[in-house]
Amino acid sequence: MNGAEALIKTALGAGVDVCFANPGTTEMPLVAALDSVPGMRAVLALFEGVCTGAADGYARMSGKPAMTLLHLGPGLANGLANLHNARRANTPVVNVIGDQATWHRAADAPLTSDIVSLASPMSGWVRETKSPGAIAGDMADAIAASLTPPGKVATLIVPSDCQWDPAGDASKPRTVPPRAKVAGDTIDRIAKILRVKKPTTILLGGHALSIAGLKSAARVASASGCKLMTETFTARIERGIGIPNPMRLPYFPEQALEALKGTQTLILAGTKSPVAFFGYQGLPSSLVPDGCACETLARVEDDVAGALAALADALGAPKDVAVPAAKKPQLPTGKLDPASLGAALAALQPENAIIMDESATSGGPYAAMAGGAPPHTSLALTGGAIGQGFPCATGAAVACPDRRVIDFQADGSGMYTVQALWTQARENLNVTTILCSNRAYRILQMEAARAGNVEMGRNARSLTMLQPPEIGWAQLAKGFGVPGVRVETADDLVKQLNRALKEPGPNFIEAIL
Ligand SMILES: Cc1ncc(C[n+]2csc(CCOP(=O)(O)OP(=O)(O)O)c2C)c(N)n1
């Protein structure tokens, strides 16, 4: 067995059986090993940002890492933005990156670069394999590191001679520590704060947004009268009829501070203390109101769902709390705008759908209505590096072939990684894309106005508008092998969405806003 085969056998032994790849010469032994060691599903993506975003979506839905296979420093560099998003989502990802043969490094050949330095900021764990005998153990360590709570990006750099030279056998999976249980003292301390019944808000994130976490949080709120809120951008949240539906902390700092106004204690459950997405002149970094105390029930790496359940019990909360009936979204007619688009999606999405939400400024009305949609899972852009929607939806569909994935996709963001559509077609994935076609970087126009640049000049307009020329989205989708249509009214959208959601395989709807 050579090093490459030992690596793949180790991955399979640890349950890692999907590889999102864009290989090159330095990964050829690994490419061969993907056949000589059977069991790995190898998925080609035509840009490394698609590989890394797909690995993120896959792990958010399956709970286990996929491996990426990337080509030296430049291949990794192309994938970094979506690794940044994965890192912010605490997603387990295992990057395997080929490098020059150890004896060829000194030659400083054209593709040689400092891969460790490139990988480090976006990785929670980085290692270079030093010998063929070490490769299997390194891979086992990388997988364990990725799965160590709360979940990490782990990057293993494997020189090509360590792949092709004879190696020992595969390594056994390492033991991964479970999420830390929150101490009884902490539960008692938080329960005491909640019993005082001063205005208190619990900010929920990470695993608190599972069904069990949300239900326990609702029990705590019903027993104590506290408010519940979720972090603004959630890696994964369960939503829909019958599922507690806390308000989302607003994005803009003025609105977030307003939403938290009057709160005397902010309790963190599976998230960090909230901060503004950007620094704005005259506004603070921290979104915790002045004079408000901040307490931690559970950190992101802790068993936050268990802590919320224990807290609910400590407060003597009833076992089940009725979820207020949510308004069922009505099918829209007439003009197509973010409100009618949101209503159409919320009304038509099938039970158990996975919504990848990179809808940016077009998604507000949908987010407000989704609580009345059938139960579903929602994934968001956690790190703000746009271009995540198409890849993440692709990975989610690989993880969950029996569920319909809906990529609710802003147009500007979509253009960064549009070639993921080709992977959706090749793998025949059940992904419906709804493209919010406002043909602008709308958020940047809003930010310009907020900064006082209301009458934008020629350059500012040019840098925030996506036409001319108009992007032919439906033709683009068709060119990648995904049937695509364009709709201009709410009625047309309803008709096309109804059809698309029932058809197997990928499809695409450009909604002109
Ligand atoms: C990788 C990366 N590049 C650039 C940006 C800056 N940026 C933030 S939002 C945005 C435009 C978003 O436009 P679109 O996706 O069409 O959504 P809209 O604002 O129109 O709703 C840009 C360029 C970013 N966040 N990430």
XYZ file of N, CA and C in Angstrom, residues 2-12 16-24 27-44 67-70 96 139 163:
135
model
N 0.574 2.200 -0.880
C 1.348 3.444 -0.833
C 0.662 4.463 0.095
N 1.311 5.602 0.276
C 0.797 6.602 1.217
C -0.598 7.078 0.853
N -0.819 7.272 -0.435
C -2.133 7.765 -0.881
C -3.225 6.763 -0.511
N -2.932 5.481 -0.733
C -3.933 4.444 -0.415
C -4.159 4.365 1.099
N -3.081 4.507 1.849
C -3.227 4.476 3.317
C -4.087 5.655 3.781
N -3.924 6.807 3.131
C -4.721 7.998 3.502
C -6.210 7.767 3.209
N -6.493 7.256 2.018
C -7.906 7.063 1.646
C -8.537 5.969 2.520
N -7.792 4.908 2.772
C -8.323 3.821 3.622
C -8.593 4.345 5.041
N -7.711 5.212 5.527
C -7.909 5.811 6.857
C -9.176 6.669 6.883
N -9.353 7.459 5.812
C -10.545 8.318 5.730
C -11.810 7.463 5.764
N -11.832 6.412 4.936
C -13.030 5.560 4.870
C -13.289 4.888 6.216
N -15.332 8.989 6.540
C -15.256 10.087 5.553
C -15.287 9.455 4.170
N -16.423 9.591 3.469
C -16.569 8.866 2.207
C -17.020 9.738 1.043
N -16.864 11.051 1.194
C -17.138 11.974 0.082
C -15.937 12.895 -0.058
N -15.499 13.088 -1.324
C -14.331 13.938 -1.588
C -14.704 14.950 -2.667
N -14.705 16.238 -2.312
C -14.948 17.295 -3.298
C -13.583 17.735 -3.811
N -13.333 17.500 -5.084
C -11.957 17.565 -5.571
C -11.770 18.460 -6.776
N -10.598 19.061 -6.838
C -10.076 19.678 -8.051
C -8.564 19.447 -8.047
N -8.156 18.263 -8.527
C -6.763 17.852 -8.353
C -5.837 18.341 -9.472
N -4.547 18.127 -9.242
C -3.516 18.410 -10.241
C -2.427 17.356 -10.150
N -1.377 15.599 -6.917
C -2.382 14.756 -6.230
C -2.644 13.467 -7.018
N -1.860 13.201 -8.061
C -2.173 12.046 -8.918
C -2.181 10.705 -8.167
N -1.260 10.459 -7.211
C -1.364 9.190 -6.475
C -2.680 9.109 -5.682
N -3.138 10.231 -5.163
C -4.420 10.215 -4.428
C -5.581 9.973 -5.386
N -5.511 10.558 -6.573
C -6.570 10.318 -7.564
C -6.632 8.826 -7.898
N -5.463 8.198 -8.081
C -5.435 6.756 -8.378
C -5.970 5.959 -7.188
N -5.630 6.406 -5.976
C -6.064 5.676 -4.774
C -7.577 5.737 -4.591
N -8.219 6.777 -5.141
C -9.684 6.861 -5.029
C -10.357 5.721 -5.786
N -9.613 5.081 -6.725
C -10.127 3.874 -7.389
C -9.573 2.594 -6.779
N -8.278 2.596 -6.438
C -7.699 1.333 -5.951
C -8.220 0.992 -4.552
N -8.636 2.013 -3.796
C -9.296 1.757 -2.504
C -10.765 2.148 -2.699
N -11.649 1.182 -2.908
C -13.026 1.543 -3.248
C -13.808 2.085 -2.047
N -14.806 2.932 -2.327
C -15.720 3.382 -1.274
C -15.900 4.879 -1.195
N -15.016 5.650 -1.802
C -15.119 7.113 -1.702
C -15.906 7.642 -2.907
N -16.880 8.543 -2.638
C -17.563 9.228 -3.739
C -16.737 10.458 -4.087
N -16.161 10.472 -5.287
C -15.329 11.603 -5.718
C -16.184 12.528 -6.570
N -16.271 13.789 -6.163
C -17.125 14.775 -6.840
C -16.230 15.879 -7.378
N -16.232 16.028 -8.687
C -15.399 17.075 -9.291
C -16.115 18.419 -9.223
N -13.897 15.231 2.666
C -12.551 15.730 2.412
C -12.564 16.540 1.126
N -11.739 17.577 1.092
C -11.500 18.255 -0.174
C -10.161 17.755 -0.677
N -9.955 17.808 -1.976
C -8.645 17.484 -2.553
C -8.264 18.662 -3.434
N -7.231 19.392 -2.998
C -6.887 20.665 -3.642
C -5.427 20.660 -4.071
N -7.295 18.067 2.075
C -6.060 17.356 1.745
C -5.455 18.089 0.547
N -3.665 11.708 8.703
C -5.051 11.834 8.226
C -6.021 11.529 9.369
N 2.882 10.411 -0.919
C 1.709 9.717 -1.461
C 2.127 8.468 -2.239
